[in-house]
Amino acid sequence: MLDICTVPCRVGYMDNLSYILVDRDTGISAVVDPSETAPIIAKCAEMNLKPDYIFNTHHHFDHTDGNLELKKLYGSRIIACQADAERIPGFDLGVVPGKTFSLGNSVADIIDVSAHTQNHILWYFKADKALFTGDTLFNLCIGGLFEGSVEQMFDALSKIKALPDDVLFYPGHEYTLQAVPMAEHFVRDDAALKQYVQNARAQIARGFPVSPVPLGLEKKCNPYLLPDSPEQFARLF
Ligand code: FE
Ligand code: ZN
């Protein structure tokens, strides 16, 4: 069993979301995408833990800027896609898409979603129904194509669409409200989207991120998850 704590970072300018994961059986812990250190250090102190690992989804600075400081402070080992070893600050150990990584007794499948960047990975804790999507999938939108093609992004999102509807996803940024107008333009399931947006506004008004949302709902409301062919998908760009 995995406990997940969301830590908003760079609030108000990049609106990153980092996460602290704790494997309940063993107490072994990790930080996903430490974009800045102060809020993470404060939360770790509150939880009285020293993260054993840092997991990165991709190399961008707003996901890795905290790597070195946390490693120095806690001795955390930095884990990222093996193929991106040279671009990850403080890289210690590589994971390989198609293989798994164990955080204590919680096991993550590593899924390649090269598109936003090459060697962007998803951390998918299948038994815990938790998916960390970095800058590939956001609420109602997706990350930009910095290093990959539209076709690669379609393939990446197809892998996410193939996962069960009851999996909760945890994105790398809180960008929901900016994405609403485009979703309203493209999405046909009005009732589902209205409910989604209402819930999103309520969460944000209370100072919480919108995530996690179940993939089943996201598949109905995110315009980038609707197309079934690369041709349809390409029309969104
Ligand atoms: Fe990014
Ligand atoms: Zn980012």
Short mmCIF file of C-alpha atoms and ligand atoms in Angstrom, two decimals:
data_model
loop_
_atom_site.label_atom_id
_atom_site.label_comp_id
_atom_site.label_asym_id
_atom_site.label_seq_id
_atom_site.Cartn_x
_atom_site.Cartn_y
_atom_site.Cartn_z
CA MET A 1 0.00 0.00 0.00
CA LEU A 2 1.17 3.43 -0.98
CA ASP A 3 0.41 6.68 0.84
CA ILE A 4 0.53 9.72 -1.44
CA CYS A 5 0.90 13.31 -0.30
CA THR A 6 0.63 16.13 -2.85
CA VAL A 7 3.06 19.05 -2.42
CA PRO A 8 2.26 22.14 -4.52
CA CYS A 9 5.48 23.90 -5.62
CA ARG A 10 6.30 27.11 -7.53
CA VAL A 11 2.78 28.15 -6.63
CA GLY A 12 1.36 30.99 -8.68
CA TYR A 13 4.00 30.99 -11.40
CA MET A 14 4.62 27.42 -12.61
CA ASP A 15 2.14 25.59 -10.38
CA ASN A 16 4.12 22.37 -10.19
CA LEU A 17 2.86 19.40 -8.22
CA SER A 18 5.39 17.23 -6.43
CA TYR A 19 4.42 14.15 -4.47
CA ILE A 20 5.73 12.35 -1.42
CA LEU A 21 5.16 8.59 -1.54
CA VAL A 22 5.43 6.27 1.43
CA ASP A 23 5.22 2.50 1.20
CA ARG A 24 3.09 1.73 4.23
CA ASP A 25 4.55 -1.75 4.89
CA THR A 26 8.18 -0.69 5.07
CA GLY A 27 8.14 3.10 5.55
CA ILE A 28 10.38 3.45 2.51
CA SER A 29 9.65 6.78 0.83
CA ALA A 30 10.23 8.82 -2.31
CA VAL A 31 9.65 12.28 -3.73
CA VAL A 32 8.30 12.52 -7.27
CA ASP A 33 9.65 15.49 -9.30
CA PRO A 34 10.98 17.83 -6.60
CA SER A 35 10.59 21.12 -8.45
CA GLU A 36 11.68 23.21 -5.48
CA THR A 37 12.88 22.22 -2.04
CA ALA A 38 11.32 24.47 0.63
CA PRO A 39 7.77 23.07 0.54
CA ILE A 40 9.08 19.51 0.29
CA ILE A 41 11.47 19.89 3.20
CA ALA A 42 8.66 21.40 5.29
CA LYS A 43 6.32 18.53 4.44
CA CYS A 44 9.01 15.89 5.12
CA ALA A 45 9.64 17.47 8.54
CA GLU A 46 5.93 17.40 9.28
CA MET A 47 5.75 13.74 8.23
CA ASN A 48 9.00 13.03 10.05
CA LEU A 49 10.62 11.29 7.10
CA LYS A 50 13.76 11.39 5.03
CA PRO A 51 12.95 10.35 1.49
CA ASP A 52 14.95 7.30 0.44
CA TYR A 53 14.47 8.08 -3.24
CA ILE A 54 13.75 10.82 -5.72
CA PHE A 55 11.82 9.72 -8.79
CA ASN A 56 11.94 11.94 -11.88
CA THR A 57 9.48 11.70 -14.76
CA HIS A 58 11.68 13.74 -17.12
CA HIS A 59 14.68 16.03 -17.15
CA HIS A 60 13.09 19.52 -17.21
CA PHE A 61 14.39 21.83 -14.50
CA ASP A 62 10.97 22.39 -12.97
CA HIS A 63 10.91 18.67 -12.12
CA THR A 64 14.54 18.15 -11.12
CA ASP A 65 15.67 21.43 -9.53
CA GLY A 66 15.35 19.97 -6.03
CA ASN A 67 17.31 16.79 -6.79
CA LEU A 68 20.75 17.82 -5.58
CA GLU A 69 19.69 19.66 -2.44
CA LEU A 70 17.42 16.83 -1.27
CA LYS A 71 20.11 14.27 -2.07
CA LYS A 72 22.60 16.24 0.03
CA LEU A 73 20.16 16.72 2.88
CA TYR A 74 18.65 13.23 3.08
CA GLY A 75 21.01 10.99 1.09
CA SER A 76 18.11 10.21 -1.27
CA ARG A 77 19.00 8.15 -4.35
CA ILE A 78 17.91 9.67 -7.63
CA ILE A 79 16.08 7.36 -9.99
CA ALA A 80 15.12 8.23 -13.57
CA CYS A 81 15.03 6.74 -17.03
CA GLN A 82 18.36 5.04 -17.72
CA ALA A 83 18.50 6.57 -21.19
CA ASP A 84 18.34 10.08 -19.68
CA ALA A 85 21.16 9.53 -17.16
CA GLU A 86 23.19 12.43 -18.50
CA ARG A 87 20.38 14.97 -18.30
CA ILE A 88 19.20 14.19 -14.76
CA PRO A 89 20.97 16.15 -12.00
CA GLY A 90 22.51 13.78 -9.44
CA PHE A 91 21.40 10.66 -11.32
CA ASP A 92 22.10 7.46 -9.31
CA LEU A 93 20.12 4.61 -10.79
CA GLY A 94 18.31 4.04 -14.06
CA VAL A 95 14.95 2.43 -14.65
CA VAL A 96 14.01 0.89 -17.97
CA PRO A 97 10.60 1.13 -19.65
CA GLY A 98 8.83 -2.23 -19.57
CA LYS A 99 10.49 -3.08 -16.26
CA THR A 100 9.45 -2.30 -12.69
CA PHE A 101 10.89 -0.49 -9.69
CA SER A 102 10.00 -1.43 -6.11
CA LEU A 103 9.46 1.18 -3.42
CA GLY A 104 9.43 -1.26 -0.55
CA ASN A 105 6.45 -3.48 -1.31
CA SER A 106 4.86 -1.00 -3.71
CA VAL A 107 5.77 -1.79 -7.28
CA ALA A 108 5.84 0.72 -10.13
CA ASP A 109 5.67 -0.20 -13.79
CA ILE A 110 7.87 2.10 -15.84
CA ILE A 111 6.18 3.22 -19.07
CA ASP A 112 7.93 5.15 -21.84
CA VAL A 113 5.96 8.18 -23.05
CA SER A 114 8.61 10.02 -25.05
CA ALA A 115 6.94 13.10 -26.61
CA HIS A 116 6.99 16.08 -24.22
CA THR A 117 10.66 15.11 -23.89
CA GLN A 118 12.48 12.01 -25.06
CA ASN A 119 12.73 9.45 -22.27
CA HIS A 120 9.82 10.89 -20.33
CA ILE A 121 8.47 8.04 -18.20
CA LEU A 122 5.30 7.30 -16.26
CA TRP A 123 5.48 5.76 -12.82
CA TYR A 124 2.47 3.43 -12.62
CA PHE A 125 1.72 1.75 -9.30
CA LYS A 126 -0.69 -0.81 -10.68
CA ALA A 127 -1.82 -2.41 -7.41
CA ASP A 128 -2.34 1.02 -5.85
CA LYS A 129 -4.09 2.37 -8.93
CA ALA A 130 -1.85 5.45 -8.99
CA LEU A 131 -0.24 6.92 -12.09
CA PHE A 132 2.32 9.76 -12.05
CA THR A 133 2.12 11.47 -15.41
CA GLY A 134 4.68 14.31 -15.17
CA ASP A 135 4.22 16.66 -18.12
CA THR A 136 2.53 14.13 -20.39
CA LEU A 137 -1.05 14.24 -19.06
CA PHE A 138 -2.54 17.17 -17.13
CA ASN A 139 -6.15 17.69 -16.09
CA LEU A 140 -8.06 18.47 -19.31
CA CYS A 141 -4.85 19.05 -21.30
CA ILE A 142 -1.36 17.72 -22.04
CA GLY A 143 2.25 18.91 -21.97
CA GLY A 144 3.83 20.69 -24.93
CA LEU A 145 5.87 18.91 -27.58
CA PHE A 146 9.40 19.99 -26.71
CA GLU A 147 11.31 17.03 -28.10
CA GLY A 148 8.79 14.72 -29.73
CA SER A 149 6.24 14.63 -32.55
CA VAL A 150 2.45 14.71 -32.57
CA GLU A 151 2.53 11.00 -33.50
CA GLN A 152 4.70 10.20 -30.49
CA MET A 153 2.28 12.05 -28.21
CA PHE A 154 -0.65 10.12 -29.68
CA ASP A 155 1.18 6.86 -28.92
CA ALA A 156 2.03 8.03 -25.41
CA LEU A 157 -1.58 8.97 -24.66
CA SER A 158 -2.81 5.69 -26.17
CA LYS A 159 -0.80 3.88 -23.49
CA ILE A 160 -2.54 5.94 -20.80
CA LYS A 161 -5.96 5.35 -22.37
CA ALA A 162 -5.33 1.61 -22.20
CA LEU A 163 -5.05 1.73 -18.39
CA PRO A 164 -8.11 0.98 -16.23
CA ASP A 165 -10.70 3.70 -15.59
CA ASP A 166 -10.33 3.52 -11.83
CA VAL A 167 -6.63 4.44 -11.86
CA LEU A 168 -6.09 7.90 -10.33
CA PHE A 169 -3.59 10.13 -12.11
CA TYR A 170 -1.21 12.61 -10.53
CA PRO A 171 0.07 15.24 -12.99
CA GLY A 172 3.18 17.43 -12.81
CA HIS A 173 1.31 20.74 -12.88
CA GLU A 174 -2.01 22.23 -11.79
CA TYR A 175 -3.17 23.76 -15.09
CA THR A 176 -6.84 22.79 -15.05
CA LEU A 177 -8.51 26.18 -15.24
CA GLN A 178 -6.45 27.33 -18.24
CA ALA A 179 -7.55 24.17 -20.05
CA VAL A 180 -11.30 24.62 -19.56
CA PRO A 181 -12.08 26.77 -22.64
CA MET A 182 -10.49 24.30 -25.06
CA ALA A 183 -12.18 21.38 -23.34
CA GLU A 184 -15.55 23.14 -23.59
CA HIS A 185 -14.95 23.66 -27.29
CA PHE A 186 -14.13 20.03 -28.12
CA VAL A 187 -15.78 17.80 -25.56
CA ARG A 188 -19.21 16.40 -26.39
CA ASP A 189 -20.07 14.84 -23.03
CA ASP A 190 -21.38 18.07 -21.57
CA ALA A 191 -22.66 16.61 -18.34
CA ALA A 192 -19.36 14.94 -17.46
CA LEU A 193 -17.36 18.06 -18.31
CA LYS A 194 -19.68 20.38 -16.36
CA GLN A 195 -19.30 18.16 -13.32
CA TYR A 196 -15.52 18.02 -13.81
CA VAL A 197 -15.19 21.81 -14.07
CA GLN A 198 -17.48 22.43 -11.12
CA ASN A 199 -15.43 20.08 -8.98
CA ALA A 200 -12.18 21.65 -10.25
CA ARG A 201 -13.28 25.17 -9.35
CA ALA A 202 -14.40 24.02 -5.92
CA GLN A 203 -11.09 22.28 -5.24
CA ILE A 204 -9.06 25.30 -6.34
CA ALA A 205 -11.24 27.69 -4.32
CA ARG A 206 -10.44 25.58 -1.25
CA GLY A 207 -6.72 25.80 -2.05
CA PHE A 208 -6.37 22.21 -3.24
CA PRO A 209 -5.18 20.87 -6.59
CA VAL A 210 -7.77 19.25 -8.84
CA SER A 211 -5.89 15.95 -9.00
CA PRO A 212 -6.21 13.10 -8.51
CA VAL A 213 -8.95 12.42 -11.04
CA PRO A 214 -9.82 8.88 -12.21
CA LEU A 215 -8.68 8.09 -15.74
CA GLY A 216 -12.23 7.03 -16.66
CA LEU A 217 -13.47 10.59 -16.14
CA GLU A 218 -10.38 12.08 -17.79
CA LYS A 219 -10.97 9.92 -20.87
CA LYS A 220 -14.41 11.54 -21.26
CA CYS A 221 -13.37 15.14 -20.61
CA ASN A 222 -9.81 15.67 -21.84
CA PRO A 223 -9.94 16.72 -25.52
CA TYR A 224 -6.56 15.09 -26.16
CA LEU A 225 -7.80 11.69 -25.00
CA LEU A 226 -10.88 11.66 -27.26
CA PRO A 227 -9.39 11.01 -30.73
CA ASP A 228 -9.05 7.38 -31.74
CA SER A 229 -6.77 7.96 -34.72
CA PRO A 230 -3.52 9.89 -35.16
CA GLU A 231 -5.22 11.90 -37.93
CA GLN A 232 -8.02 13.10 -35.63
CA PHE A 233 -5.47 13.77 -32.92
CA ALA A 234 -3.31 15.90 -35.24
CA ARG A 235 -6.25 18.27 -35.80
CA LEU A 236 -5.91 19.48 -32.20
CA PHE A 237 -2.53 21.08 -33.00
FE FE B 1 8.37 19.45 -18.58
ZN ZN B 2 6.98 20.80 -16.04
#
